[in-house]
PDB file of C-alpha atoms in Angstrom:
ATOM      1  CA  MET A1152      79.826 -75.143 -78.631  1.00  0.00           C
ATOM      2  CA  GLY A1153      83.177 -76.791 -77.953  1.00  0.00           C
ATOM      3  CA  ARG A1154      86.032 -76.842 -80.406  1.00  0.00           C
ATOM      4  CA  LYS A1155      86.211 -79.823 -82.711  1.00  0.00           C
ATOM      5  CA  LYS A1156      88.802 -82.283 -81.485  1.00  0.00           C
ATOM      6  CA  LYS A1157      91.729 -82.589 -83.900  1.00  0.00           C
ATOM      7  CA  LYS A1158      92.279 -85.948 -85.516  1.00  0.00           C
ATOM      8  CA  TYR A1159      95.228 -87.745 -83.925  1.00  0.00           C
ATOM      9  CA  VAL A1160      98.063 -88.368 -86.336  1.00  0.00           C
ATOM     10  CA  GLU A1161     100.501 -91.161 -85.610  1.00  0.00           C
ATOM     11  CA  ASP A1162     103.983 -90.755 -87.067  1.00  0.00           C
ATOM     12  CA  HIS A1163     106.500 -93.561 -87.478  1.00  0.00           C
ATOM     13  CA  ILE A1164     110.185 -93.325 -88.256  1.00  0.00           C
ATOM     14  CA  PHE A1165     112.192 -96.435 -88.957  1.00  0.00           C
ATOM     15  CA  ARG A1166     115.885 -97.274 -88.715  1.00  0.00           C
ATOM     16  CA  ILE A1167     116.875 -96.775 -92.351  1.00  0.00           C
ATOM     17  CA  TYR A1168     120.457 -95.752 -93.117  1.00  0.00           C
ATOM     18  CA  PRO A1169     122.096 -94.414 -96.342  1.00  0.00           C
ATOM     19  CA  ASP A1170     124.221 -97.529 -97.019  1.00  0.00           C
ATOM     20  CA  TYR A1171     121.153 -99.808 -96.863  1.00  0.00           C
ATOM     21  CA  PRO A1172     118.191 -97.440 -97.352  1.00  0.00           C
ATOM     22  CA  LEU A1173     115.326 -99.866 -96.900  1.00  0.00           C
ATOM     23  CA  MET A1174     113.567-101.927 -94.263  1.00  0.00           C
ATOM     24  CA  VAL A1175     111.875-105.269 -94.880  1.00  0.00           C
ATOM     25  CA  LEU A1176     109.010-106.374 -92.629  1.00  0.00           C
ATOM     26  CA  ASP A1177     107.329-109.629 -93.643  1.00  0.00           C
ATOM     27  CA  LYS A1178     104.212-111.461 -92.423  1.00  0.00           C
ATOM     28  CA  ILE A1179     102.894-108.574 -90.331  1.00  0.00           C
ATOM     29  CA  ALA A1180      99.345-109.195 -89.048  1.00  0.00           C
ATOM     30  CA  TRP A1181      96.917-106.319 -88.521  1.00  0.00           C
ATOM     31  CA  ALA A1182      94.130-107.416 -86.210  1.00  0.00           C
ATOM     32  CA  LYS A1183      90.780-105.643 -86.505  1.00  0.00           C
ATOM     33  CA  ALA A1184      92.113-102.402 -88.001  1.00  0.00           C
ATOM     34  CA  GLY A1185      88.963-100.298 -87.941  1.00  0.00           C
ATOM     35  CA  ALA A1186      87.520 -96.865 -88.551  1.00  0.00           C
ATOM     36  CA  ASN A1187      88.768 -95.497 -85.222  1.00  0.00           C
ATOM     37  CA  ASP A1188      92.429 -96.342 -85.812  1.00  0.00           C
ATOM     38  CA  PRO A1189      94.556 -93.200 -86.272  1.00  0.00           C
ATOM     39  CA  LEU A1190      95.996 -92.013 -89.531  1.00  0.00           C
ATOM     40  CA  HIS A1191      99.771 -92.129 -89.764  1.00  0.00           C
ATOM     41  CA  PHE A1192     102.496 -91.391 -92.272  1.00  0.00           C
ATOM     42  CA  HIS A1193     106.007 -92.552 -93.064  1.00  0.00           C
ATOM     43  CA  TYR A1194     108.962 -90.585 -94.350  1.00  0.00           C
ATOM     44  CA  TYR A1195     109.602 -93.374 -96.840  1.00  0.00           C
ATOM     45  CA  LEU A1196     107.949 -95.027 -99.822  1.00  0.00           C
ATOM     46  CA  GLU A1197     105.825 -97.907 -98.508  1.00  0.00           C
ATOM     47  CA  ILE A1198     105.442-101.019-100.677  1.00  0.00           C
ATOM     48  CA  GLY A1199     103.086-103.678 -99.348  1.00  0.00           C
ATOM     49  CA  TYR A1200     101.977-107.162-100.369  1.00  0.00           C
ATOM     50  CA  CYS A1201      98.716-108.537 -98.955  1.00  0.00           C
ATOM     51  CA  TYR A1202      98.893-112.243 -98.086  1.00  0.00           C
ATOM     52  CA  GLU A1203      95.508-112.550 -96.371  1.00  0.00           C
ATOM     53  CA  GLY A1204      92.377-110.515 -95.709  1.00  0.00           C
ATOM     54  CA  GLN A1205      90.741-107.636 -97.507  1.00  0.00           C
ATOM     55  CA  GLY A1206      89.654-104.067 -96.895  1.00  0.00           C
ATOM     56  CA  THR A1207      90.670-100.559 -97.911  1.00  0.00           C
ATOM     57  CA  ILE A1208      93.560 -98.165 -97.430  1.00  0.00           C
ATOM     58  CA  MET A1209      92.223 -94.716 -96.536  1.00  0.00           C
ATOM     59  CA  SER A1210      93.829 -91.362 -97.251  1.00  0.00           C
ATOM     60  CA  GLU A1211      92.192 -87.981 -96.696  1.00  0.00           C
ATOM     61  CA  GLY A1212      88.717 -89.054 -97.796  1.00  0.00           C
ATOM     62  CA  LYS A1213      89.923 -91.366-100.569  1.00  0.00           C
ATOM     63  CA  GLU A1214      90.108 -95.139-100.410  1.00  0.00           C
ATOM     64  CA  ALA A1215      91.672 -97.975-102.409  1.00  0.00           C
ATOM     65  CA  ALA A1216      90.448-101.559-102.042  1.00  0.00           C
ATOM     66  CA  PHE A1217      92.859-104.454-101.431  1.00  0.00           C
ATOM     67  CA  SER A1218      92.545-108.244-101.285  1.00  0.00           C
ATOM     68  CA  PRO A1219      94.929-111.230-101.182  1.00  0.00           C
ATOM     69  CA  GLY A1220      97.552-110.714-103.884  1.00  0.00           C
ATOM     70  CA  SER A1221      97.334-106.908-103.890  1.00  0.00           C
ATOM     71  CA  ILE A1222     100.508-104.843-104.101  1.00  0.00           C
ATOM     72  CA  SER A1223     100.099-101.444-102.449  1.00  0.00           C
ATOM     73  CA  LEU A1224     102.188 -98.328-102.952  1.00  0.00           C
ATOM     74  CA  VAL A1225     101.882 -95.462-100.454  1.00  0.00           C
ATOM     75  CA  ALA A1226     103.769 -92.241-101.120  1.00  0.00           C
ATOM     76  CA  PRO A1227     106.050 -90.741 -98.435  1.00  0.00           C
ATOM     77  CA  ASN A1228     104.486 -88.293 -95.957  1.00  0.00           C
ATOM     78  CA  LEU A1229     100.964 -89.310 -96.999  1.00  0.00           C
ATOM     79  CA  LEU A1230      98.422 -89.643 -94.182  1.00  0.00           C
ATOM     80  CA  HIS A1231      96.797 -93.075 -94.437  1.00  0.00           C
ATOM     81  CA  ALA A1232      95.381 -96.011 -92.513  1.00  0.00           C
ATOM     82  CA  THR A1233      94.382 -99.612 -93.234  1.00  0.00           C
ATOM     83  CA  ARG A1234      90.733-100.529 -92.691  1.00  0.00           C
ATOM     84  CA  ASN A1235      90.099-104.284 -92.515  1.00  0.00           C
ATOM     85  CA  GLU A1236      86.787-105.552 -93.853  1.00  0.00           C
ATOM     86  CA  ASN A1237      84.347-107.076 -91.340  1.00  0.00           C
ATOM     87  CA  GLY A1238      86.783-106.582 -88.468  1.00  0.00           C
ATOM     88  CA  VAL A1239      89.022-109.511 -89.463  1.00  0.00           C
ATOM     89  CA  TYR A1240      92.810-109.501 -89.512  1.00  0.00           C
ATOM     90  CA  THR A1241      95.010-108.996 -92.552  1.00  0.00           C
ATOM     91  CA  MET A1242      98.581-110.135 -93.141  1.00  0.00           C
ATOM     92  CA  TRP A1243     101.130-108.054 -95.058  1.00  0.00           C
ATOM     93  CA  GLY A1244     104.716-107.930 -96.167  1.00  0.00           C
ATOM     94  CA  TYR A1245     106.254-104.433 -96.339  1.00  0.00           C
ATOM     95  CA  LEU A1246     109.218-102.655 -97.869  1.00  0.00           C
ATOM     96  CA  PHE A1247     110.036 -99.137 -96.691  1.00  0.00           C
ATOM     97  CA  VAL A1248     112.434 -97.408 -99.081  1.00  0.00           C
ATOM     98  CA  ASP A1249     114.303 -94.118 -98.792  1.00  0.00           C
ATOM     99  CA  LEU A1250     114.377 -93.488-102.533  1.00  0.00           C
ATOM    100  CA  GLU A1251     116.594 -90.402-102.138  1.00  0.00           C
ATOM    101  CA  ASP A1252     119.451 -92.463-100.667  1.00  0.00           C
ATOM    102  CA  PHE A1253     118.656 -95.569-102.716  1.00  0.00           C
ATOM    103  CA  VAL A1254     119.274 -93.934-106.109  1.00  0.00           C
ATOM    104  CA  LYS A1255     122.661 -92.619-104.932  1.00  0.00           C
ATOM    105  CA  LEU A1256     123.910 -96.198-104.775  1.00  0.00           C
ATOM    106  CA  PHE A1257     123.353 -96.700-108.523  1.00  0.00           C
ATOM    107  CA  SER A1258     125.480 -94.443-110.727  1.00  0.00           C
ATOM    108  CA  PHE A1259     123.314 -94.994-113.824  1.00  0.00           C
ATOM    109  CA  ILE A1260     120.277 -93.363-112.142  1.00  0.00           C
ATOM    110  CA  ASP A1261     120.764 -89.694-112.925  1.00  0.00           C
ATOM    111  CA  GLU A1262     118.742 -86.779-111.530  1.00  0.00           C
ATOM    112  CA  ARG A1263     116.311 -86.824-114.455  1.00  0.00           C
ATOM    113  CA  MET A1264     115.513 -90.523-113.978  1.00  0.00           C
ATOM    114  CA  HIS A1265     115.242 -90.004-110.226  1.00  0.00           C
ATOM    115  CA  LEU A1266     112.576 -87.342-110.770  1.00  0.00           C
ATOM    116  CA  LYS A1267     110.729 -89.593-113.200  1.00  0.00           C
ATOM    117  CA  LEU A1268     110.685 -92.413-110.645  1.00  0.00           C
ATOM    118  CA  CYS A1269     109.358 -90.075-107.970  1.00  0.00           C
ATOM    119  CA  ARG A1270     106.602 -88.789-110.244  1.00  0.00           C
ATOM    120  CA  GLN A1271     105.277 -92.310-110.747  1.00  0.00           C
ATOM    121  CA  LEU A1272     105.950 -93.889-107.343  1.00  0.00           C
ATOM    122  CA  PHE A1273     105.104 -90.896-105.095  1.00  0.00           C
ATOM    123  CA  TYR A1274     101.552 -90.803-106.357  1.00  0.00           C
ATOM    124  CA  GLY A1275      99.155 -91.115-103.418  1.00  0.00           C
ATOM    125  CA  ILE A1276      97.915 -94.675-102.862  1.00  0.00           C
ATOM    126  CA  GLN A1277      98.102 -97.205-105.687  1.00  0.00           C
ATOM    127  CA  ILE A1278      96.977-100.842-105.773  1.00  0.00           C
ATOM    128  CA  LEU A1279      98.202-103.445-108.283  1.00  0.00           C
ATOM    129  CA  ASP A1280      96.795-106.965-108.774  1.00  0.00           C
ATOM    130  CA  GLU A1281      99.288-109.839-108.854  1.00  0.00           C
ATOM    131  CA  ARG A1282      97.132-111.623-111.457  1.00  0.00           C
ATOM    132  CA  LYS A1283      98.001-108.848-113.916  1.00  0.00           C
ATOM    133  CA  HIS A1284     101.568-108.338-112.721  1.00  0.00           C
ATOM    134  CA  GLY A1285     102.998-111.784-112.006  1.00  0.00           C
ATOM    135  CA  GLN A1286     106.631-110.888-112.734  1.00  0.00           C
ATOM    136  CA  ILE A1287     106.571-107.924-110.364  1.00  0.00           C
ATOM    137  CA  THR A1288     104.918-110.019-107.650  1.00  0.00           C
ATOM    138  CA  SER A1289     107.461-112.835-107.981  1.00  0.00           C
ATOM    139  CA  LEU A1290     110.340-110.401-107.621  1.00  0.00           C
ATOM    140  CA  LEU A1291     108.768-108.812-104.531  1.00  0.00           C
ATOM    141  CA  LYS A1292     108.263-112.227-102.906  1.00  0.00           C
ATOM    142  CA  GLN A1293     111.893-113.112-103.682  1.00  0.00           C
ATOM    143  CA  ILE A1294     113.003-109.943-101.868  1.00  0.00           C
ATOM    144  CA  PHE A1295     111.019-111.025 -98.792  1.00  0.00           C
ATOM    145  CA  LYS A1296     112.477-114.544 -98.969  1.00  0.00           C
ATOM    146  CA  THR A1297     116.069-113.323 -99.336  1.00  0.00           C
ATOM    147  CA  ALA A1298     115.649-110.894 -96.433  1.00  0.00           C
ATOM    148  CA  ASP A1299     114.295-113.693 -94.243  1.00  0.00           C
ATOM    149  CA  GLU A1300     117.081-116.165 -95.051  1.00  0.00           C
ATOM    150  CA  LYS A1301     119.924-113.602 -94.627  1.00  0.00           C
ATOM    151  CA  LYS A1302     122.466-115.719 -96.490  1.00  0.00           C
ATOM    152  CA  GLY A1303     125.840-114.391 -97.638  1.00  0.00           C
ATOM    153  CA  THR A1304     125.606-111.145 -99.594  1.00  0.00           C
ATOM    154  CA  TYR A1305     121.840-110.950 -99.144  1.00  0.00           C
ATOM    155  CA  LYS A1306     121.784-107.158 -98.793  1.00  0.00           C
ATOM    156  CA  VAL A1307     123.503-106.692-102.158  1.00  0.00           C
ATOM    157  CA  GLN A1308     121.086-109.178-103.739  1.00  0.00           C
ATOM    158  CA  ILE A1309     118.092-107.344-102.262  1.00  0.00           C
ATOM    159  CA  MET A1310     119.333-103.957-103.460  1.00  0.00           C
ATOM    160  CA  ASN A1311     119.732-105.254-107.021  1.00  0.00           C
ATOM    161  CA  MET A1312     116.318-106.965-106.987  1.00  0.00           C
ATOM    162  CA  LEU A1313     114.724-103.823-105.587  1.00  0.00           C
ATOM    163  CA  CYS A1314     116.274-101.717-108.337  1.00  0.00           C
ATOM    164  CA  ALA A1315     114.788-104.036-110.977  1.00  0.00           C
ATOM    165  CA  PHE A1316     111.458-104.081-109.117  1.00  0.00           C
ATOM    166  CA  LEU A1317     111.193-100.271-109.017  1.00  0.00           C
ATOM    167  CA  PHE A1318     111.916 -99.879-112.717  1.00  0.00           C
ATOM    168  CA  MET A1319     109.362-102.573-113.558  1.00  0.00           C
ATOM    169  CA  LEU A1320     106.857-100.661-111.447  1.00  0.00           C
ATOM    170  CA  TYR A1321     107.755 -97.485-113.262  1.00  0.00           C
ATOM    171  CA  ASP A1322     107.010 -99.051-116.642  1.00  0.00           C
ATOM    172  CA  VAL A1323     103.626-100.307-115.433  1.00  0.00           C
ATOM    173  CA  LEU A1324     102.572 -97.089-113.718  1.00  0.00           C
ATOM    174  CA  GLU A1325     103.693 -94.855-116.560  1.00  0.00           C
ATOM    175  CA  HIS A1326     100.950 -96.377-118.698  1.00  0.00           C
ATOM    176  CA  ASP A1327      98.330 -96.695-115.950  1.00  0.00           C
ATOM    177  CA  HIS A1328      98.240 -93.127-114.651  1.00  0.00           C
ATOM    178  CA  MET A1329      95.553 -90.857-116.000  1.00  0.00           C
ATOM    179  CA  ALA A1330      96.933 -88.012-118.121  1.00  0.00           C
ATOM    180  CA  GLU A1331      94.839 -85.322-116.455  1.00  0.00           C
ATOM    181  CA  GLU A1332      96.024 -86.307-112.953  1.00  0.00           C
ATOM    182  CA  GLU A1333      99.642 -86.221-114.119  1.00  0.00           C
ATOM    183  CA  ALA A1334      99.044 -82.736-115.478  1.00  0.00           C
ATOM    184  CA  VAL A1335      98.023 -81.658-111.965  1.00  0.00           C
ATOM    185  CA  SER A1336     100.926 -83.295-110.095  1.00  0.00           C
ATOM    186  CA  LEU A1337     103.876 -82.250-112.278  1.00  0.00           C
ATOM    187  CA  PRO A1338     103.560 -78.461-111.658  1.00  0.00           C
ATOM    188  CA  LEU A1339     104.143 -79.088-107.919  1.00  0.00           C
ATOM    189  CA  LEU A1340     107.719 -80.261-108.501  1.00  0.00           C
ATOM    190  CA  PRO A1341     109.303 -76.756-108.377  1.00  0.00           C
ATOM    191  CA  ALA A1342     107.736 -76.203-104.941  1.00  0.00           C
ATOM    192  CA  ILE A1343     108.758 -79.661-103.661  1.00  0.00           C
ATOM    193  CA  ASP A1344     112.346 -79.159-104.845  1.00  0.00           C
ATOM    194  CA  TYR A1345     112.449 -75.724-103.234  1.00  0.00           C
ATOM    195  CA  ILE A1346     111.197 -77.087 -99.899  1.00  0.00           C
ATOM    196  CA  PHE A1347     113.915 -79.758 -99.817  1.00  0.00           C
ATOM    197  CA  ASP A1348     116.628 -77.220-100.687  1.00  0.00           C
ATOM    198  CA  HIS A1349     115.425 -74.388 -98.401  1.00  0.00           C
ATOM    199  CA  TYR A1350     113.635 -76.043 -95.453  1.00  0.00           C
ATOM    200  CA  MET A1351     116.100 -74.307 -93.093  1.00  0.00           C
ATOM    201  CA  GLU A1352     114.783 -70.912 -94.238  1.00  0.00           C
ATOM    202  CA  GLN A1353     111.429 -69.202 -93.697  1.00  0.00           C
ATOM    203  CA  ILE A1354     109.213 -70.396 -96.546  1.00  0.00           C
ATOM    204  CA  LYS A1355     106.006 -68.636 -97.517  1.00  0.00           C
ATOM    205  CA  VAL A1356     103.224 -70.643 -99.111  1.00  0.00           C
ATOM    206  CA  GLY A1357     102.468 -67.765-101.469  1.00  0.00           C
ATOM    207  CA  GLU A1358     105.993 -67.940-102.881  1.00  0.00           C
ATOM    208  CA  LEU A1359     105.671 -71.700-103.421  1.00  0.00           C
ATOM    209  CA  ALA A1360     102.378 -71.134-105.224  1.00  0.00           C
ATOM    210  CA  ALA A1361     103.993 -68.542-107.494  1.00  0.00           C
ATOM    211  CA  MET A1362     106.738 -71.013-108.460  1.00  0.00           C
ATOM    212  CA  CYS A1363     104.015 -73.352-109.696  1.00  0.00           C
ATOM    213  CA  HIS A1364     101.990 -70.551-111.333  1.00  0.00           C
ATOM    214  CA  PHE A1365      99.001 -71.201-109.040  1.00  0.00           C
ATOM    215  CA  SER A1366      97.015 -68.889-106.815  1.00  0.00           C
ATOM    216  CA  GLU A1367      97.756 -69.601-103.151  1.00  0.00           C
ATOM    217  CA  SER A1368      94.292 -71.054-102.474  1.00  0.00           C
ATOM    218  CA  HIS A1369      94.452 -73.350-105.512  1.00  0.00           C
ATOM    219  CA  PHE A1370      98.014 -74.372-104.637  1.00  0.00           C
ATOM    220  CA  ARG A1371      96.936 -75.388-101.121  1.00  0.00           C
ATOM    221  CA  LYS A1372      94.069 -77.428-102.546  1.00  0.00           C
ATOM    222  CA  VAL A1373      96.217 -79.210-105.133  1.00  0.00           C
ATOM    223  CA  PHE A1374      99.045 -79.815-102.661  1.00  0.00           C
ATOM    224  CA  GLN A1375      96.646 -81.363-100.146  1.00  0.00           C
ATOM    225  CA  LYS A1376      95.193 -83.601-102.846  1.00  0.00           C
ATOM    226  CA  MET A1377      98.518 -84.831-104.203  1.00  0.00           C
ATOM    227  CA  LYS A1378     100.601 -85.094-101.007  1.00  0.00           C
ATOM    228  CA  GLY A1379      97.931 -85.940 -98.434  1.00  0.00           C
ATOM    229  CA  LEU A1380      98.796 -82.983 -96.183  1.00  0.00           C
ATOM    230  CA  GLY A1381      99.056 -79.221 -96.542  1.00  0.00           C
ATOM    231  CA  PRO A1382     102.248 -77.380 -97.566  1.00  0.00           C
ATOM    232  CA  VAL A1383     103.001 -76.082 -94.042  1.00  0.00           C
ATOM    233  CA  ASP A1384     102.654 -79.578 -92.540  1.00  0.00           C
ATOM    234  CA  TYR A1385     104.808 -80.967 -95.345  1.00  0.00           C
ATOM    235  CA  ILE A1386     107.544 -78.400 -94.633  1.00  0.00           C
ATOM    236  CA  ASN A1387     107.458 -79.366 -90.965  1.00  0.00           C
ATOM    237  CA  CYS A1388     107.745 -83.048 -91.888  1.00  0.00           C
ATOM    238  CA  ILE A1389     110.937 -82.350 -93.818  1.00  0.00           C
ATOM    239  CA  ARG A1390     112.314 -80.204 -90.989  1.00  0.00           C
ATOM    240  CA  VAL A1391     111.588 -82.823 -88.334  1.00  0.00           C
ATOM    241  CA  ARG A1392     113.154 -85.514 -90.495  1.00  0.00           C
ATOM    242  CA  GLU A1393     116.373 -83.488 -90.723  1.00  0.00           C
ATOM    243  CA  ALA A1394     116.215 -82.758 -86.992  1.00  0.00           C
ATOM    244  CA  CYS A1395     115.998 -86.499 -86.258  1.00  0.00           C
ATOM    245  CA  TRP A1396     119.156 -87.100 -88.274  1.00  0.00           C
ATOM    246  CA  ARG A1397     121.019 -84.339 -86.432  1.00  0.00           C
ATOM    247  CA  LEU A1398     119.802 -85.478 -83.022  1.00  0.00           C
ATOM    248  CA  GLN A1399     120.976 -89.000 -83.709  1.00  0.00           C
ATOM    249  CA  ASN A1400     124.263 -88.271 -85.479  1.00  0.00           C
ATOM    250  CA  THR A1401     125.613 -85.065 -83.926  1.00  0.00           C
ATOM    251  CA  MET A1402     126.245 -83.578 -80.485  1.00  0.00           C
ATOM    252  CA  GLU A1403     124.739 -80.218 -81.437  1.00  0.00           C
ATOM    253  CA  PRO A1404     122.554 -78.545 -78.788  1.00  0.00           C
ATOM    254  CA  ILE A1405     118.787 -78.802 -79.238  1.00  0.00           C
ATOM    255  CA  ARG A1406     118.473 -75.054 -79.834  1.00  0.00           C
ATOM    256  CA  ILE A1407     121.087 -75.074 -82.615  1.00  0.00           C
ATOM    257  CA  ILE A1408     119.451 -78.050 -84.326  1.00  0.00           C
ATOM    258  CA  GLY A1409     116.105 -76.269 -84.244  1.00  0.00           C
ATOM    259  CA  GLU A1410     117.613 -73.171 -85.838  1.00  0.00           C
ATOM    260  CA  LYS A1411     119.382 -75.188 -88.548  1.00  0.00           C
ATOM    261  CA  CYS A1412     116.085 -76.871 -89.368  1.00  0.00           C
ATOM    262  CA  GLY A1413     114.215 -73.608 -89.858  1.00  0.00           C
ATOM    263  CA  TYR A1414     112.615 -72.924 -86.471  1.00  0.00           C
ATOM    264  CA  LEU A1415     112.876 -69.389 -85.096  1.00  0.00           C
ATOM    265  CA  SER A1416     112.501 -70.454 -81.455  1.00  0.00           C
ATOM    266  CA  ILE A1417     113.154 -73.578 -79.425  1.00  0.00           C
ATOM    267  CA  SER A1418     109.514 -73.607 -78.305  1.00  0.00           C
ATOM    268  CA  SER A1419     108.335 -73.770 -81.929  1.00  0.00           C
ATOM    269  CA  PHE A1420     110.836 -76.553 -82.646  1.00  0.00           C
ATOM    270  CA  GLU A1421     109.801 -78.579 -79.612  1.00  0.00           C
ATOM    271  CA  ARG A1422     106.087 -78.135 -80.329  1.00  0.00           C
ATOM    272  CA  ASN A1423     106.355 -79.306 -83.939  1.00  0.00           C
ATOM    273  CA  PHE A1424     108.763 -82.116 -83.100  1.00  0.00           C
ATOM    274  CA  LYS A1425     106.535 -83.517 -80.348  1.00  0.00           C
ATOM    275  CA  LYS A1426     103.481 -83.269 -82.606  1.00  0.00           C
ATOM    276  CA  ARG A1427     105.123 -85.661 -85.064  1.00  0.00           C
ATOM    277  CA  MET A1428     107.407 -87.825 -82.940  1.00  0.00           C
ATOM    278  CA  GLY A1429     105.371 -88.013 -79.718  1.00  0.00           C
ATOM    279  CA  VAL A1430     108.163 -86.793 -77.417  1.00  0.00           C
ATOM    280  CA  LEU A1431     110.370 -83.723 -77.069  1.00  0.00           C
ATOM    281  CA  PRO A1432     113.692 -83.659 -79.009  1.00  0.00           C
ATOM    282  CA  ALA A1433     115.854 -84.221 -75.918  1.00  0.00           C
ATOM    283  CA  LYS A1434     113.828 -87.276 -74.891  1.00  0.00           C
ATOM    284  CA  TRP A1435     113.873 -88.671 -78.442  1.00  0.00           C
ATOM    285  CA  ARG A1436     117.665 -88.262 -78.623  1.00  0.00           C
ATOM    286  CA  GLU A1437     118.091 -90.054 -75.293  1.00  0.00           C
ATOM    287  CA  GLU A1438     115.846 -92.940 -76.335  1.00  0.00           C
ATOM    288  CA  ARG A1439     117.634 -93.367 -79.660  1.00  0.00           C
ATOM    289  CA  ARG A1440     121.063 -93.430 -77.994  1.00  0.00           C
ATOM    290  CA  LEU A1441     119.916 -96.063 -75.521  1.00  0.00           C
ATOM    291  CA  TYR A1442     118.446 -98.119 -78.349  1.00  0.00           C
ATOM    292  CA  ARG A1443     121.610 -97.936 -80.449  1.00  0.00           C
ATOM    293  CA  LYS A1444     123.748 -98.813 -77.415  1.00  0.00           C
ATOM    294  CA  LYS A1445     121.566-101.867 -76.815  1.00  0.00           C
ATOM    295  CA  GLU A1446     121.756-102.753 -80.516  1.00  0.00           C
ATOM    296  CA  ARG A1447     125.572-102.520 -80.493  1.00  0.00           C
ATOM    297  CA  GLY A1448     125.673-104.723 -77.405  1.00  0.00           C
ATOM    298  CA  GLU A1449     123.540-107.392 -79.043  1.00  0.00           C
ATOM    299  CA  TYR A1450     125.764-107.269 -82.141  1.00  0.00           C
ATOM    300  CA  GLU A1451     128.920-107.800 -80.071  1.00  0.00           C
ATOM    301  CA  ILE A1452     127.336-110.789 -78.292  1.00  0.00           C
ATOM    302  CA  LYS A1453     126.393-112.369 -81.633  1.00  0.00           C
ATOM    303  CA  LYS A1454     129.911-111.723 -82.948  1.00  0.00           C
ATOM    304  CA  ILE A1455     131.485-113.471 -79.940  1.00  0.00           C
ATOM    305  CA  LEU A1456     129.147-116.476 -80.296  1.00  0.00           C
ATOM    306  CA  VAL A1457     130.008-116.842 -83.986  1.00  0.00           C
ATOM    307  CA  GLU A1458     133.750-116.691 -83.278  1.00  0.00           C
ATOM    308  CA  GLU A1459     133.407-119.319 -80.512  1.00  0.00           C
ATOM    309  CA  GLN A1460     131.670-121.677 -82.939  1.00  0.00           C
ATOM    310  CA  LYS A1461     134.567-121.555 -85.401  1.00  0.00           C
TER     311      LYS A1461
END
């Protein structure tokens, strides 16, 4: 009997930078997203608004129904996919937010509040109904409108609206979450914090489990349930994310980057990187440099055209 074919996992990384740590994509149509479409994950918090269509968002055996007016929240690094009902298309607006960099731009958000936000927002898949949350929906639509118009200090306006939006979400979710599920998710925080601080080292799952006072088998089960992927895959996600930053922003050799990101050999680094990004590190670095060169060229052309119109 042949080996069971592994489920293909599609991984997306977007151009999100620390000084403007979000991406706005509005009026995105998904045509006939069905059961055979691959799961994927993002490194960032995904906030969606459904304009048209209905269906479910799937994640590791769980599903959450959506319809026009639904606001969806998908935690970072969570495997998921949209399944349209009856094979019809859906239309969405999306915000992708790097919450880690976002909170650094607001001095009043201290570490304690940051953790509290993460506990509520990084909570699997959540669906809100605009009929119950009109104020939140209006603010989200205003963010989309401001991003589309791009007038004046629109980025500053969006950042301030997003800050208000996230805290309004926090207030709603704090009361909606079931107490017993919160009791399961909170003990994982020591392990998550340790992974982010020590991803460049060799991390044993048993040690992570001990930090959370779980047996290793129970820790794996709870981690999979709450994060959508196992602890080893999660560690590799964090390592690859750091590797992407180094590949794009430094001239360090591939081997050195792999070592700094916790890989003992270049073959292990390349294997895990390709699994998540689709290409080897050297190819990814080349493609990103070409893209950024093209982007800079387009910016200079626009700048010249604006100056000529003055």
